[in-house]
Amino acid sequence: MKVGPEYLGVGAAVASQWVDEGDSTLRTDWAEHGHWWSVFNDPVLDRLVFVAYEQNLPLQVAGMRIMEARAQRGIAAGNRYPQQQQVNAAFSRNRFSENMYPFGVFPGIRPYDDWVAGFDMAWELDLWGRIRRGIESADAHLEAQIEGYDDALVMLQAEVAAAYIQLRAIEEQLRYTQHNVDLQRATFDLIQKRFELGVVGELDVRQAGAELAITESSLPQLQQAHRQVQNGLCLLLAMPPGSLDMDLAESGSIPMPPAEVAIGIPADLLRRRPDVRQAERQAAAQSARIGIAEAEFYPSLAITGNIAVQAENFGDLFDWQSRTGRIGPGIQWNVLNYGRIRNRVRVEDARFQQAVLAYQNAVLTANKEAEDAIVAYLRERQRVESLEQATRETLRALEIGMRLYEEGVVDYQRVLDSQRAAVLQQDALAQSRGQVALNLVALYKALGGGWTMRCEYEEIAAGVPVDLADPEANRPIADAFDDTTPSGADG
């Protein structure tokens, strides 16, 4: 028999279809997003994600929480068996006080030794399911910690991919900016020569020089951003800043998304999102705690026993006549508790209701985040197409403007305006291309992709001590490696 409610799961509202389901870029067929970053076809990104999985320290902390929950579950399961099993032994030298009795100590009573050794046992019978509910709660808590690990893994993969994409987007901005600097420097040299020949005035020279300096001034900002993003990527991989300089020395292009993206249906979020599954498991764990509290209403029955040997002389301790023992049941019942037990049940029930509401909110939040990510991805793709057209037109206008300026048909202001527009459009295009890739990363994250990587490898990565019972292994994580070079840093 088990008192308390039987957990049958909790319900939550979820949309039947996506708002933008009709878009040709989206597919609603089932797709496994275990290695979603591979859609970018970038080997460097693939390796960075794997190294982060092996070395990221917050992820290893989440793995340690799983180990902790497993041990806690073992403690709960152990309560099914005799809770007290102790071997004890003692020796005492005893003497009666002559001042304790009005007539002194009786003749013949002398100091004596007391040797005793025995085995004590106590076993509380789980009549009302308190222990079994505790195991249920520990099971659900363990599963919640596993889901928490999966959620941390999903976020880590998204952070690594986002940092890598930002790095490549900045590199593209740097290439565009450097290209414009080279073009503007060539234009400045041309105008300087025309000024020396008396063809143009000093104003054109000053304007060209100012525009060149303005464009050059954006290079240090981009270089700073590039270094800071790379430092952040090193942190995600548990490496000191600068450790990825060799791996990322060669400038790369922005990872491009595929033509179509399979997103499944909204109901898949309940199965794929680790944070949703974690919230549901937390509700299950709390439901079992109601039964634990409710069991306090009823009497507890325990069987206690003792087997021992006792003698005055050590040599007689193991004689058959020295044996002693007892066994019998005991009952304990909290009869007068002044409402404490009832209110404890109400506390656990209120916490369960909170957990249910938190789960329902997690489902709605997941649905909202997925919808936001979908619309952001689709609209940014449209924006890229417009910016590509605008950039082509702007560059063509600049080309025409330069030719007309050299022919003396237009003044330099027209060329200057075209140069500024070209710089702005190219920078906006690079940012938008990067944003498309970032939005796709956010979409896969919102869909709960990537957590199945845990099923392929251990939760605790190699190099981290897992046998906590071994004093040699139970060292700080920083000392767990054989050398100071993080695994995977050498490629």
PDB file of C-alpha atoms in Angstrom, residues 280-381:
ATOM      1  CA  GLU A 280       7.772  17.472 -16.083  1.00  0.00           C
ATOM      2  CA  ARG A 281      10.185  15.277 -14.110  1.00  0.00           C
ATOM      3  CA  GLN A 282      10.384  17.887 -11.364  1.00  0.00           C
ATOM      4  CA  ALA A 283       6.591  17.746 -11.088  1.00  0.00           C
ATOM      5  CA  ALA A 284       6.769  13.945 -10.823  1.00  0.00           C
ATOM      6  CA  ALA A 285       9.380  14.151  -8.059  1.00  0.00           C
ATOM      7  CA  GLN A 286       7.265  16.633  -6.130  1.00  0.00           C
ATOM      8  CA  SER A 287       4.146  14.477  -6.476  1.00  0.00           C
ATOM      9  CA  ALA A 288       5.930  11.614  -4.712  1.00  0.00           C
ATOM     10  CA  ARG A 289       6.925  13.933  -1.855  1.00  0.00           C
ATOM     11  CA  ILE A 290       3.230  14.411  -1.049  1.00  0.00           C
ATOM     12  CA  GLY A 291       3.013  10.683  -0.280  1.00  0.00           C
ATOM     13  CA  ILE A 292       6.130  10.894   1.895  1.00  0.00           C
ATOM     14  CA  ALA A 293       4.528  13.640   3.973  1.00  0.00           C
ATOM     15  CA  GLU A 294       1.139  11.897   4.100  1.00  0.00           C
ATOM     16  CA  ALA A 295       2.695   8.686   5.454  1.00  0.00           C
ATOM     17  CA  GLU A 296       3.450  10.567   8.681  1.00  0.00           C
ATOM     18  CA  PHE A 297      -0.275  10.390   9.504  1.00  0.00           C
ATOM     19  CA  TYR A 298       0.029   6.647  10.119  1.00  0.00           C
ATOM     20  CA  PRO A 299       1.943   4.578  12.660  1.00  0.00           C
ATOM     21  CA  SER A 300       5.340   3.223  11.725  1.00  0.00           C
ATOM     22  CA  LEU A 301       6.260  -0.352  12.620  1.00  0.00           C
ATOM     23  CA  ALA A 302       9.859  -1.393  13.069  1.00  0.00           C
ATOM     24  CA  ILE A 303      11.531  -4.645  14.027  1.00  0.00           C
ATOM     25  CA  THR A 304      14.569  -4.260  16.216  1.00  0.00           C
ATOM     26  CA  GLY A 305      16.976  -6.910  17.375  1.00  0.00           C
ATOM     27  CA  ASN A 306      20.317  -7.486  19.014  1.00  0.00           C
ATOM     28  CA  ILE A 307      22.681 -10.457  19.202  1.00  0.00           C
ATOM     29  CA  ALA A 308      25.668 -10.116  21.512  1.00  0.00           C
ATOM     30  CA  VAL A 309      28.128 -11.794  23.846  1.00  0.00           C
ATOM     31  CA  GLN A 310      28.901 -10.298  27.247  1.00  0.00           C
ATOM     32  CA  ALA A 311      31.274 -11.382  30.015  1.00  0.00           C
ATOM     33  CA  GLU A 312      33.358 -10.048  32.881  1.00  0.00           C
ATOM     34  CA  ASN A 313      36.503 -11.738  31.655  1.00  0.00           C
ATOM     35  CA  PHE A 314      37.676 -11.442  28.077  1.00  0.00           C
ATOM     36  CA  GLY A 315      38.517 -15.142  27.989  1.00  0.00           C
ATOM     37  CA  ASP A 316      34.874 -16.017  28.675  1.00  0.00           C
ATOM     38  CA  LEU A 317      33.493 -13.611  26.061  1.00  0.00           C
ATOM     39  CA  PHE A 318      32.925 -16.206  23.359  1.00  0.00           C
ATOM     40  CA  ASP A 319      31.605 -18.974  25.614  1.00  0.00           C
ATOM     41  CA  TRP A 320      28.123 -20.210  24.773  1.00  0.00           C
ATOM     42  CA  GLN A 321      26.863 -19.067  28.194  1.00  0.00           C
ATOM     43  CA  SER A 322      27.923 -15.459  27.384  1.00  0.00           C
ATOM     44  CA  ARG A 323      25.347 -15.050  24.640  1.00  0.00           C
ATOM     45  CA  THR A 324      22.543 -12.524  24.952  1.00  0.00           C
ATOM     46  CA  GLY A 325      19.992 -11.061  22.568  1.00  0.00           C
ATOM     47  CA  ARG A 326      16.592  -9.573  21.966  1.00  0.00           C
ATOM     48  CA  ILE A 327      14.156  -9.143  19.062  1.00  0.00           C
ATOM     49  CA  GLY A 328      10.731  -7.613  18.801  1.00  0.00           C
ATOM     50  CA  PRO A 329       8.471  -5.113  17.083  1.00  0.00           C
ATOM     51  CA  GLY A 330       8.124  -1.459  17.944  1.00  0.00           C
ATOM     52  CA  ILE A 331       5.489   1.057  16.971  1.00  0.00           C
ATOM     53  CA  GLN A 332       5.667   4.834  16.732  1.00  0.00           C
ATOM     54  CA  TRP A 333       2.735   7.109  15.974  1.00  0.00           C
ATOM     55  CA  ASN A 334       2.655  10.882  15.879  1.00  0.00           C
ATOM     56  CA  VAL A 335      -0.740  11.221  17.541  1.00  0.00           C
ATOM     57  CA  LEU A 336      -0.566  14.767  18.874  1.00  0.00           C
ATOM     58  CA  ASN A 337       1.170  16.817  16.194  1.00  0.00           C
ATOM     59  CA  TYR A 338      -0.961  19.972  16.379  1.00  0.00           C
ATOM     60  CA  GLY A 339      -1.562  20.132  12.633  1.00  0.00           C
ATOM     61  CA  ARG A 340       2.103  19.929  11.672  1.00  0.00           C
ATOM     62  CA  ILE A 341       1.703  16.824   9.516  1.00  0.00           C
ATOM     63  CA  ARG A 342      -1.435  18.058   7.785  1.00  0.00           C
ATOM     64  CA  ASN A 343       0.196  21.371   6.963  1.00  0.00           C
ATOM     65  CA  ARG A 344       3.334  19.599   5.787  1.00  0.00           C
ATOM     66  CA  VAL A 345       1.160  17.696   3.312  1.00  0.00           C
ATOM     67  CA  ARG A 346      -0.381  20.981   2.207  1.00  0.00           C
ATOM     68  CA  VAL A 347       3.092  22.441   1.713  1.00  0.00           C
ATOM     69  CA  GLU A 348       4.148  19.550  -0.530  1.00  0.00           C
ATOM     70  CA  ASP A 349       0.852  19.701  -2.425  1.00  0.00           C
ATOM     71  CA  ALA A 350       1.264  23.440  -3.022  1.00  0.00           C
ATOM     72  CA  ARG A 351       4.774  22.825  -4.298  1.00  0.00           C
ATOM     73  CA  PHE A 352       3.417  20.176  -6.648  1.00  0.00           C
ATOM     74  CA  GLN A 353       0.860  22.639  -8.027  1.00  0.00           C
ATOM     75  CA  GLN A 354       3.697  25.121  -8.557  1.00  0.00           C
ATOM     76  CA  ALA A 355       5.667  22.467 -10.439  1.00  0.00           C
ATOM     77  CA  VAL A 356       2.649  21.706 -12.658  1.00  0.00           C
ATOM     78  CA  LEU A 357       2.213  25.385 -13.499  1.00  0.00           C
ATOM     79  CA  ALA A 358       5.950  25.695 -14.153  1.00  0.00           C
ATOM     80  CA  TYR A 359       5.730  22.774 -16.584  1.00  0.00           C
ATOM     81  CA  GLN A 360       2.767  24.275 -18.414  1.00  0.00           C
ATOM     82  CA  ASN A 361       4.598  27.588 -18.655  1.00  0.00           C
ATOM     83  CA  ALA A 362       7.705  25.791 -19.945  1.00  0.00           C
ATOM     84  CA  VAL A 363       5.622  24.258 -22.754  1.00  0.00           C
ATOM     85  CA  LEU A 364       4.157  27.631 -23.733  1.00  0.00           C
ATOM     86  CA  THR A 365       7.580  29.271 -23.526  1.00  0.00           C
ATOM     87  CA  ALA A 366       9.064  26.572 -25.755  1.00  0.00           C
ATOM     88  CA  ASN A 367       6.270  27.078 -28.287  1.00  0.00           C
ATOM     89  CA  LYS A 368       6.788  30.846 -28.229  1.00  0.00           C
ATOM     90  CA  GLU A 369      10.584  30.592 -28.586  1.00  0.00           C
ATOM     91  CA  ALA A 370      10.242  28.211 -31.529  1.00  0.00           C
ATOM     92  CA  GLU A 371       7.759  30.500 -33.283  1.00  0.00           C
ATOM     93  CA  ASP A 372      10.021  33.514 -32.661  1.00  0.00           C
ATOM     94  CA  ALA A 373      13.017  31.647 -34.049  1.00  0.00           C
ATOM     95  CA  ILE A 374      11.091  30.520 -37.128  1.00  0.00           C
ATOM     96  CA  VAL A 375       9.859  33.996 -38.064  1.00  0.00           C
ATOM     97  CA  ALA A 376      13.272  35.543 -37.342  1.00  0.00           C
ATOM     98  CA  TYR A 377      14.988  33.014 -39.603  1.00  0.00           C
ATOM     99  CA  LEU A 378      12.502  33.388 -42.457  1.00  0.00           C
ATOM    100  CA  ARG A 379      12.450  37.189 -42.426  1.00  0.00           C
ATOM    101  CA  GLU A 380      16.220  37.513 -42.196  1.00  0.00           C
ATOM    102  CA  ARG A 381      16.571  35.301 -45.255  1.00  0.00           C
TER     103      ARG A 381
END
